[in-house]
């Protein structure tokens, strides 16, 4: 019988794995997740495998600790090695405290996230959003700016895709050069009521008054819709 990761990366088999995660008991979910975490590095680079990760990551049965392990699972280092790192299993704690590992891990994270945000709809996945936010915190300036440029066309959808999506949209906007902000402002204004009243998107819209120095842009895309 083929192992679970093989089904998870199959064009049709991944539907079965997704269904298993969606309908499993807590006990079965824990067993499936243990296998998934061991193969997150490979699955995260596969389009349908990433959808399986998304299903598990957003499950009500997935705890905060589980999510930390899934995020950490994108790296190829073995668990036995990572357990000795300061901050384990929090990936941000590791990157902040393990200075000897930071450059290598951030470079790997950038290469991965750079590909993920270009995949269809992958940028709306909380798993991908969290990895991107982590990279944005620890990445070098030039790479972060490049990431912002990749995310810029998607900000209208990002801001409405949940907590991490709104955080990522707000952070990306704040890091964009003023001349590059017109497109995101226009996309925000297209769904202004929804954006201005959303639990996570409203703070992003409110902060535009602090970030947008062009009075005409601010009036056209923020003040007038109000």
Coordinates of N, CA and C in Angstrom, one line a residue:
X1 N 0.8 -1.2 0.0 CA 0.0 0.0 0.0 C 0.9 1.3 0.0
X2 N 0.5 2.2 -0.8 CA 1.3 3.5 -0.9 C 1.1 4.3 0.4
X3 N 2.2 4.9 0.9 CA 2.2 5.7 2.1 C 1.3 7.0 1.9
X4 N 0.9 7.5 3.0 CA 0.0 8.7 3.0 C 0.5 9.9 2.1
X5 N 1.8 10.2 2.3 CA 2.4 11.3 1.5 C 2.2 11.1 0.0
X6 N 2.3 9.8 -0.5 CA 2.1 9.6 -1.9 C 0.7 9.9 -2.4
X7 N -0.3 9.5 -1.6 CA -1.7 9.9 -1.9 C -1.9 11.4 -1.8
X8 N -1.2 12.1 -0.8 CA -1.4 13.5 -0.6 C -0.8 14.3 -1.8
X9 N 0.1 13.8 -2.6 CA 0.6 14.5 -3.7 C 0.1 14.0 -5.1
X10 N -0.9 13.1 -5.0 CA -1.5 12.5 -6.2 C -2.7 13.5 -6.6
X11 N -2.8 13.6 -8.0 CA -3.8 14.5 -8.5 C -5.2 14.2 -8.0
X12 N -5.5 12.9 -7.8 CA -6.8 12.5 -7.4 C -6.8 12.0 -6.0
X13 N -5.7 11.3 -5.6 CA -5.6 10.8 -4.3 C -5.7 11.8 -3.1
X14 N -5.2 13.0 -3.4 CA -5.2 14.0 -2.4 C -6.6 14.4 -1.9
X15 N -7.6 14.2 -2.8 CA -9.0 14.4 -2.3 C -9.4 13.5 -1.2
X16 N -8.9 12.2 -1.3 CA -9.2 11.3 -0.2 C -8.5 11.6 1.1
X17 N -7.3 12.1 1.0 CA -6.6 12.5 2.2 C -7.2 13.7 2.8
X18 N -7.6 14.6 2.0 CA -8.3 15.8 2.5 C -9.6 15.4 3.3
X19 N -10.4 14.5 2.6 CA -11.6 14.0 3.3 C -11.3 13.3 4.6
X20 N -10.2 12.6 4.7 CA -9.8 11.9 5.9 C -9.6 12.9 7.0
X21 N -8.9 14.0 6.7 CA -8.6 15.0 7.7 C -9.9 15.7 8.1
X22 N -10.7 16.0 7.2 CA -12.0 16.7 7.5 C -12.9 15.9 8.4
X23 N -13.0 14.6 8.2 CA -14.0 13.8 8.9 C -13.4 12.8 9.9
X24 N -12.1 13.0 10.2 CA -11.5 12.1 11.2 C -11.8 12.4 12.6
X25 N -11.8 11.4 13.5 CA -11.9 11.6 14.9 C -10.6 12.2 15.4
X26 N -10.6 12.7 16.6 CA -9.3 13.3 17.2 C -8.2 12.3 17.2
X27 N -8.5 11.1 17.5 CA -7.4 10.1 17.6 C -6.8 9.8 16.2
X28 N -7.7 9.7 15.2 CA -7.2 9.5 13.8 C -6.5 10.7 13.3
X29 N -7.0 11.9 13.6 CA -6.4 13.1 13.2 C -4.9 13.2 13.7
X30 N -4.7 12.8 14.9 CA -3.4 12.9 15.5 C -2.4 11.9 14.8
X31 N -2.9 10.8 14.4 CA -2.1 9.8 13.7 C -1.7 10.3 12.3
X32 N -2.7 10.9 11.6 CA -2.5 11.4 10.3 C -1.6 12.6 10.3
X33 N -1.7 13.5 11.3 CA -0.9 14.7 11.4 C 0.5 14.3 11.7
X34 N 0.8 13.3 12.5 CA 2.2 12.9 12.8 C 2.9 12.5 11.5
X35 N 2.2 11.8 10.6 CA 2.8 11.5 9.3 C 3.0 12.7 8.5
X36 N 2.0 13.6 8.5 CA 2.0 14.8 7.6 C 3.2 15.7 8.0
X37 N 3.4 15.9 9.3 CA 4.4 16.8 9.8 C 5.8 16.3 9.3
X38 N 6.0 15.0 9.3 CA 7.3 14.4 8.9 C 7.6 14.7 7.4
X39 N 6.5 15.0 6.6 CA 6.7 15.2 5.2 C 6.3 16.6 4.7
X40 N 6.1 17.5 5.7 CA 5.8 18.9 5.3 C 6.7 19.5 4.3
X41 N 8.0 19.2 4.5 CA 9.0 19.8 3.6 C 8.7 19.5 2.1
X42 N 8.4 18.2 1.9 CA 8.1 17.8 0.5 C 6.7 18.2 0.1
X43 N 5.7 18.1 0.9 CA 4.3 18.4 0.6 C 4.1 19.9 0.3
X44 N 4.9 20.7 1.0 CA 4.7 22.2 0.9 C 5.2 22.7 -0.5
X45 N 6.0 21.8 -1.2 CA 6.5 22.2 -2.5 C 5.7 21.6 -3.6
X46 N 4.6 20.9 -3.3 CA 3.7 20.3 -4.2 C 2.3 21.0 -4.2
X47 N 1.8 21.4 -5.3 CA 0.5 22.1 -5.3 C -0.6 21.4 -4.6
X48 N -0.9 20.2 -4.9 CA -2.0 19.5 -4.2 C -1.6 19.1 -2.8
X49 N -0.3 18.8 -2.6 CA 0.2 18.5 -1.2 C 0.0 19.7 -0.3
X50 N 0.2 20.9 -0.8 CA 0.0 22.1 -0.1 C -1.5 22.2 0.4
X51 N -2.4 21.8 -0.5 CA -3.8 21.8 -0.1 C -4.2 20.9 1.0
X52 N -3.4 19.7 1.1 CA -3.6 18.8 2.2 C -3.1 19.5 3.5
X53 N -2.0 20.1 3.4 CA -1.4 20.8 4.6 C -2.4 21.9 5.0
X54 N -3.0 22.6 4.1 CA -4.0 23.7 4.4 C -5.2 23.1 5.1
X55 N -5.6 22.0 4.7 CA -6.8 21.3 5.3 C -6.5 21.0 6.8
X56 N -5.3 20.4 7.0 CA -4.9 20.0 8.3 C -4.7 21.2 9.2
X57 N -4.0 22.2 8.7 CA -3.6 23.4 9.4 C -4.9 24.2 9.9
X58 N -5.9 24.2 9.1 CA -7.1 25.0 9.4 C -8.2 24.1 10.1
X59 N -7.9 22.9 10.4 CA -8.8 22.0 11.1 C -9.0 22.5 12.6
X60 N -10.2 22.3 13.1 CA -10.5 22.7 14.5 C -9.8 21.8 15.4
X61 N -9.3 20.6 14.9 CA -8.6 19.7 15.8 C -7.1 20.0 15.8
X62 N -6.6 21.0 15.0 CA -5.2 21.3 14.9 C -4.9 22.4 16.0
X63 N -4.1 22.1 17.0 CA -3.8 23.0 18.1 C -2.7 23.9 17.7
X64 N -2.5 24.9 18.5 CA -1.4 25.9 18.3 C -0.1 25.2 18.3
X65 N 0.1 24.2 19.1 CA 1.3 23.4 19.1 C 1.5 22.6 17.8
X66 N 0.4 22.0 17.3 CA 0.4 21.3 16.1 C 0.9 22.3 14.9
X67 N 0.3 23.5 14.9 CA 0.7 24.4 13.9 C 2.1 24.8 13.9
X68 N 2.7 24.9 15.1 CA 4.1 25.2 15.2 C 5.0 24.1 14.6
X69 N 4.6 22.9 14.9 CA 5.3 21.8 14.3 C 5.2 21.7 12.8
X70 N 4.0 22.0 12.3 CA 3.8 22.0 10.8 C 4.6 23.1 10.2
X71 N 4.7 24.2 10.8 CA 5.5 25.3 10.2 C 7.0 24.9 10.2
X72 N 7.4 24.4 11.3 CA 8.8 23.9 11.5 C 9.1 22.8 10.5
X73 N 8.1 22.0 10.2 CA 8.3 20.9 9.3 C 8.7 21.2 7.9
X74 N 8.6 22.4 7.5 CA 9.0 22.8 6.1 C 10.5 22.7 6.0
X75 N 11.2 22.7 7.1 CA 12.7 22.6 7.0 C 13.1 21.1 6.9
X76 N 14.2 20.8 6.3 CA 14.6 19.5 6.1 C 15.3 18.9 7.3
X77 N 15.6 19.7 8.3 CA 16.4 19.2 9.4 C 15.5 18.3 10.2
X78 N 16.1 17.2 10.7 CA 15.3 16.2 11.5 C 14.8 16.8 12.8
X79 N 13.7 16.2 13.3 CA 13.2 16.6 14.6 C 14.2 16.4 15.7
X80 N 14.9 15.4 15.7 CA 15.9 15.1 16.7 C 16.9 16.2 16.8
X81 N 17.3 16.8 15.6 CA 18.2 17.9 15.6 C 17.5 19.2 16.1
X82 N 16.3 19.5 15.6 CA 15.6 20.7 15.9 C 15.2 20.8 17.4
X83 N 15.0 19.7 18.0 CA 14.6 19.7 19.4 C 15.7 20.3 20.3
X84 N 16.9 20.3 19.8 CA 18.1 20.9 20.6 C 18.2 22.4 20.3
X85 N 17.4 23.0 19.4 CA 17.6 24.4 19.1 C 16.8 25.2 20.2
X86 N 17.4 26.3 20.5 CA 16.7 27.2 21.4 C 15.4 27.8 20.8
X87 N 14.4 27.8 21.6 CA 13.1 28.3 21.1 C 12.2 27.2 20.5
X88 N 12.7 26.0 20.3 CA 11.9 24.9 19.8 C 10.6 24.7 20.7
X89 N 9.4 24.5 20.0 CA 9.2 24.3 18.6 C 8.6 25.5 17.9
X90 N 8.8 26.7 18.5 CA 8.3 27.9 17.9 C 9.3 28.4 16.9
X91 N 8.9 28.4 15.6 CA 9.9 28.8 14.5 C 10.4 30.2 14.7
X92 N 9.6 31.1 15.2 CA 10.1 32.5 15.4 C 11.1 32.6 16.5
X93 N 10.8 31.8 17.6 CA 11.7 31.7 18.7 C 13.1 31.2 18.3
X94 N 13.1 30.1 17.4 CA 14.3 29.5 16.9 C 15.1 30.6 16.1
X95 N 14.4 31.2 15.2 CA 15.1 32.2 14.3 C 15.7 33.4 15.1
X96 N 15.0 33.7 16.2 CA 15.5 34.8 17.0 C 16.6 34.4 17.9
X97 N 16.7 33.2 18.3 CA 17.7 32.8 19.3 C 18.8 32.0 18.7
X98 N 18.6 31.2 17.6 CA 19.6 30.4 17.0 C 20.3 31.2 15.9
X99 N 21.2 32.1 16.3 CA 21.9 33.0 15.4 C 22.7 32.2 14.3
X100 N 23.3 31.1 14.8 CA 24.1 30.3 13.8 C 23.3 29.6 12.7
X101 N 22.0 29.4 13.0 CA 21.1 28.8 12.1 C 20.3 29.8 11.3
X102 N 20.2 31.0 11.8 CA 19.2 31.9 11.2 C 19.4 32.2 9.7
X103 N 20.6 32.5 9.3 CA 20.9 32.9 7.9 C 20.4 31.7 6.9
X104 N 20.8 30.5 7.3 CA 20.5 29.4 6.4 C 19.0 29.1 6.4
X105 N 18.3 29.2 7.6 CA 16.9 28.9 7.6 C 16.1 30.0 6.9
X106 N 16.5 31.2 7.1 CA 15.7 32.3 6.5 C 15.9 32.3 4.9
X107 N 17.1 31.9 4.5 CA 17.3 31.7 3.0 C 16.4 30.6 2.4
X108 N 16.3 29.5 3.2 CA 15.5 28.4 2.7 C 14.0 28.9 2.8
X109 N 13.6 29.6 3.8 CA 12.2 30.1 3.9 C 11.9 31.0 2.8
X110 N 12.8 31.9 2.4 CA 12.6 32.8 1.3 C 12.3 32.1 0.0
X111 N 13.2 31.1 -0.3 CA 13.1 30.3 -1.5 C 11.7 29.6 -1.6
X112 N 11.3 29.1 -0.4 CA 10.0 28.4 -0.4 C 8.8 29.3 -0.5
X113 N 8.8 30.4 0.3 CA 7.7 31.3 0.3 C 7.6 32.1 -1.1
X114 N 8.7 32.4 -1.7 CA 8.7 33.1 -3.0 C 8.0 32.3 -4.0
X115 N 8.1 31.0 -3.9 CA 7.3 30.1 -4.9 C 5.9 29.9 -4.5
X116 N 5.6 29.8 -3.2 CA 4.3 29.6 -2.7 C 3.3 30.7 -3.0
X117 N 3.8 32.0 -2.9 CA 2.9 33.1 -3.1 C 2.5 33.3 -4.5
X118 N 3.3 32.6 -5.4 CA 3.0 32.7 -6.9 C 2.1 31.6 -7.3
X119 N 1.8 30.6 -6.5 CA 0.9 29.6 -6.8 C -0.6 30.1 -6.7
X120 N -1.4 29.6 -7.5 CA -2.8 30.0 -7.6 C -3.5 29.8 -6.2
X121 N -3.9 30.9 -5.6 CA -4.7 31.0 -4.4 C -3.9 30.6 -3.1
X122 N -2.6 30.1 -3.3 CA -1.9 29.7 -2.1 C -1.6 30.8 -1.1
X123 N -1.6 32.0 -1.6 CA -1.4 33.2 -0.7 C -2.5 33.4 0.3
X124 N -3.7 32.7 0.0 CA -4.8 32.9 0.9 C -4.8 31.8 2.0
X125 N -3.9 30.9 1.9 CA -3.8 29.8 2.9 C -3.1 30.4 4.2
X126 N -3.8 30.2 5.4 CA -3.1 30.7 6.6 C -1.7 30.1 6.8
X127 N -1.5 28.9 6.4 CA -0.2 28.2 6.6 C 0.9 29.0 5.8
X128 N 0.5 29.4 4.6 CA 1.5 30.2 3.7 C 1.6 31.6 4.2
X129 N 0.5 32.2 4.7 CA 0.5 33.5 5.2 C 1.4 33.6 6.5
X130 N 1.3 32.6 7.3 CA 2.2 32.6 8.6 C 3.6 32.5 8.2
X131 N 4.0 31.6 7.3 CA 5.4 31.5 6.8 C 5.9 32.8 6.2
X132 N 5.0 33.4 5.5 CA 5.4 34.7 4.8 C 5.6 35.8 5.9
X133 N 4.8 35.9 6.9 CA 5.0 36.9 7.9 C 6.3 36.6 8.7
X134 N 6.6 35.4 8.9 CA 7.8 35.0 9.6 C 9.0 35.4 8.8
X135 N 8.9 35.2 7.5 CA 10.0 35.6 6.6 C 10.2 37.1 6.6
X136 N 9.1 37.8 6.6 CA 9.1 39.3 6.5 C 9.8 39.8 7.8
X137 N 9.6 39.1 8.9 CA 10.2 39.6 10.1 C 11.8 39.4 10.1
X138 N 12.2 38.3 9.5 CA 13.6 38.0 9.6 C 14.4 38.1 8.3
X139 N 13.8 38.3 7.2 CA 14.5 38.4 5.9 C 15.2 39.7 5.8
X140 N 16.2 39.7 4.9 CA 16.9 41.0 4.6 C 16.0 41.9 3.8
X141 N 16.4 43.2 3.8 CA 15.5 44.2 3.3 C 15.2 44.0 1.8
X142 N 16.2 43.7 1.0 CA 16.0 43.6 -0.4 C 15.0 42.4 -0.7
X143 N 15.2 41.3 0.0 CA 14.3 40.1 -0.3 C 12.9 40.4 0.2
X144 N 12.8 41.2 1.3 CA 11.4 41.5 1.8 C 10.7 42.4 0.8
X145 N 11.4 43.4 0.3 CA 10.9 44.3 -0.7 C 10.4 43.5 -1.9
X146 N 11.2 42.6 -2.4 CA 10.8 41.7 -3.5 C 9.5 40.9 -3.2
X147 N 9.4 40.4 -1.9 CA 8.2 39.7 -1.5 C 7.0 40.6 -1.5
X148 N 7.2 41.8 -1.1 CA 6.1 42.8 -1.1 C 5.6 43.0 -2.5
X149 N 6.5 43.1 -3.5 CA 6.2 43.3 -4.9 C 5.4 42.1 -5.4
X150 N 5.7 40.9 -5.0 CA 5.0 39.7 -5.4 C 3.6 39.7 -4.8
X151 N 3.4 40.2 -3.6 CA 2.2 40.2 -2.9 C 1.2 41.3 -3.3
X152 N 1.8 42.4 -3.9 CA 1.1 43.6 -4.2 C -0.2 43.4 -5.0
X153 N -0.2 42.5 -6.1 CA -1.4 42.3 -6.9 C -2.5 41.6 -6.1
X154 N -2.1 41.0 -5.0 CA -3.1 40.1 -4.3 C -3.7 40.8 -3.0
X155 N -3.3 42.0 -2.8 CA -3.7 42.6 -1.5 C -5.1 42.8 -1.2
X156 N -5.9 42.9 -2.3 CA -7.3 43.1 -2.2 C -8.0 41.8 -1.7
X157 N -7.4 40.7 -2.0 CA -7.9 39.4 -1.4 C -7.3 39.1 -0.1
X158 N -6.0 39.4 0.1 CA -5.3 39.1 1.3 C -6.0 39.8 2.5
X159 N -6.4 41.0 2.4 CA -6.9 41.8 3.5 C -8.2 41.1 4.0
X160 N -8.9 40.4 3.2 CA -10.2 39.8 3.6 C -10.0 38.2 3.9
X161 N -8.8 37.8 4.0 CA -8.6 36.3 4.1 C -8.3 35.9 5.5
X162 N -8.7 36.6 6.5 CA -8.5 36.2 7.9 C -7.4 37.1 8.6
X163 N -7.1 36.7 9.8 CA -6.2 37.4 10.7 C -4.8 37.6 10.1
X164 N -4.2 36.5 9.7 CA -2.8 36.6 9.2 C -2.8 37.3 7.8
X165 N -3.9 37.0 7.0 CA -4.0 37.7 5.7 C -4.0 39.2 5.8
X166 N -4.8 39.7 6.8 CA -5.0 41.1 7.0 C -3.7 41.7 7.5
X167 N -3.0 41.0 8.5 CA -1.7 41.4 9.0 C -0.7 41.5 7.9
X168 N -0.7 40.5 7.0 CA 0.2 40.5 5.9 C 0.0 41.6 4.9
X169 N -1.3 41.9 4.6 CA -1.7 43.0 3.7 C -1.3 44.3 4.3
X170 N -1.5 44.5 5.6 CA -1.1 45.8 6.2 C 0.4 46.0 6.3
X171 N 1.1 44.9 6.6 CA 2.6 45.0 6.6 C 3.2 45.3 5.2
X172 N 2.6 44.6 4.2 CA 3.1 44.8 2.9 C 2.9 46.2 2.4
X173 N 1.7 46.7 2.7 CA 1.4 48.1 2.3 C 2.3 49.1 2.9
X174 N 2.6 48.9 4.2 CA 3.5 49.8 4.9 C 4.9 49.8 4.4
X175 N 5.3 48.7 3.8 CA 6.7 48.6 3.2 C 6.8 49.0 1.8
X176 N 5.7 49.1 1.1 CA 5.7 49.5 -0.3 C 6.1 51.0 -0.4
X177 N 6.9 51.3 -1.5 CA 7.2 52.7 -1.8 C 5.9 53.4 -2.1
X178 N 5.8 54.7 -1.7 CA 4.6 55.5 -1.9 C 4.0 55.4 -3.4
X179 N 4.9 55.4 -4.4 CA 4.5 55.3 -5.7 C 3.9 54.0 -6.1
X180 N 4.1 52.9 -5.3 CA 3.5 51.6 -5.6 C 2.2 51.3 -4.8
X181 N 1.7 52.3 -4.1 CA 0.6 52.1 -3.3 C -0.8 52.3 -3.9
X182 N -0.8 52.9 -5.1 CA -2.1 53.2 -5.8 C -2.9 52.0 -6.1
X183 N -2.3 50.9 -6.6 CA -3.0 49.7 -7.0 C -3.6 49.1 -5.7
X184 N -2.9 48.9 -4.6 CA -3.5 48.3 -3.4 C -4.7 49.2 -2.9
X185 N -4.5 50.5 -2.9 CA -5.6 51.4 -2.5 C -6.8 51.2 -3.3
X186 N -6.6 51.1 -4.6 CA -7.8 50.9 -5.5 C -8.5 49.6 -5.2
X187 N -7.8 48.5 -5.0 CA -8.4 47.2 -4.7 C -9.1 47.3 -3.3
X188 N -8.5 48.0 -2.4 CA -9.2 48.1 -1.0 C -10.5 48.9 -1.2
X189 N -10.5 49.9 -2.1 CA -11.7 50.7 -2.2 C -12.9 50.0 -2.9
X190 N -12.5 49.0 -3.7 CA -13.5 48.2 -4.5 C -14.4 47.5 -3.5
X191 N -13.9 47.1 -2.4 CA -14.8 46.4 -1.4 C -14.6 47.2 -0.1
X192 N -14.8 48.5 -0.2 CA -14.5 49.3 1.0 C -15.4 49.0 2.2
X193 N -16.7 48.9 2.0 CA -17.6 48.6 3.1 C -17.2 47.3 3.9
X194 N -16.9 46.3 3.1 CA -16.5 45.0 3.7 C -15.2 45.2 4.4
X195 N -14.2 45.9 3.8 CA -12.9 46.1 4.4 C -13.0 46.9 5.6
X196 N -13.8 48.0 5.6 CA -13.9 48.9 6.7 C -14.6 48.4 7.9
X197 N -15.4 47.3 7.7 CA -16.2 46.8 8.8 C -15.7 45.4 9.2
X198 N -14.7 44.9 8.6 CA -14.2 43.5 8.9 C -13.4 43.5 10.2
X199 N -13.5 42.5 11.0 CA -12.8 42.4 12.3 C -11.3 42.6 12.1
X200 N -10.7 42.0 11.1 CA -9.2 42.0 10.9 C -8.8 43.1 9.9
X201 N -9.7 43.4 8.9 CA -9.4 44.3 7.8 C -9.5 45.8 8.3
X202 N -10.5 46.0 9.1 CA -10.8 47.4 9.5 C -9.5 48.1 10.1
X203 N -8.7 47.5 11.0 CA -7.5 48.2 11.5 C -6.5 48.5 10.4
X204 N -6.5 47.7 9.3 CA -5.6 48.0 8.2 C -6.1 49.2 7.5
X205 N -7.4 49.3 7.3 CA -8.0 50.5 6.6 C -7.7 51.8 7.5
X206 N -7.9 51.6 8.8 CA -7.8 52.8 9.7 C -6.3 53.3 9.6
X207 N -5.4 52.4 9.5 CA -4.0 52.8 9.5 C -3.5 53.5 8.2
X208 N -4.4 53.4 7.2 CA -4.1 54.1 5.9 C -3.9 55.6 6.1
X209 N -4.7 56.1 7.1 CA -4.6 57.6 7.4 C -3.2 58.0 7.9
X210 N -2.5 57.0 8.5 CA -1.1 57.3 9.0 C -0.1 57.0 7.9
X211 N -0.4 56.2 6.9 CA 0.6 55.7 6.0 C 0.5 56.5 4.6
X212 N -0.6 56.9 4.2 CA -0.8 57.6 2.9 C -0.6 59.1 3.1
X213 N 0.4 59.6 2.5 CA 0.7 61.0 2.6 C 0.2 61.8 1.4
X214 N -0.2 61.1 0.4 CA -0.8 61.8 -0.8 C -2.2 62.1 -0.5
X215 N -2.5 63.3 -0.3 CA -3.9 63.7 0.0 C -4.9 63.4 -1.0
X216 N -4.6 63.4 -2.3 CA -5.5 63.1 -3.4 C -5.8 61.6 -3.3
X217 N -4.8 60.8 -3.2 CA -5.1 59.3 -3.1 C -5.9 59.0 -1.9
X218 N -5.6 59.6 -0.8 CA -6.3 59.3 0.4 C -7.8 59.7 0.3
X219 N -8.0 60.9 -0.3 CA -9.4 61.3 -0.5 C -10.2 60.4 -1.5
X220 N -9.5 60.0 -2.6 CA -10.2 59.3 -3.6 C -10.5 57.8 -3.1
X221 N -9.6 57.2 -2.4 CA -9.7 55.8 -2.2 C -10.2 55.5 -0.7
X222 N -10.1 56.4 0.2 CA -10.5 56.2 1.6 C -11.6 57.1 2.1
X223 N -11.4 58.4 1.9 CA -12.3 59.4 2.4 C -13.6 59.4 1.7
X224 N -13.5 59.5 0.3 CA -14.8 59.5 -0.5 C -15.7 58.3 -0.3
X225 N -15.1 57.1 -0.3 CA -15.9 55.9 0.0 C -16.7 55.9 1.3
X226 N -16.1 56.6 2.3 CA -16.8 56.8 3.6 C -18.0 57.6 3.5

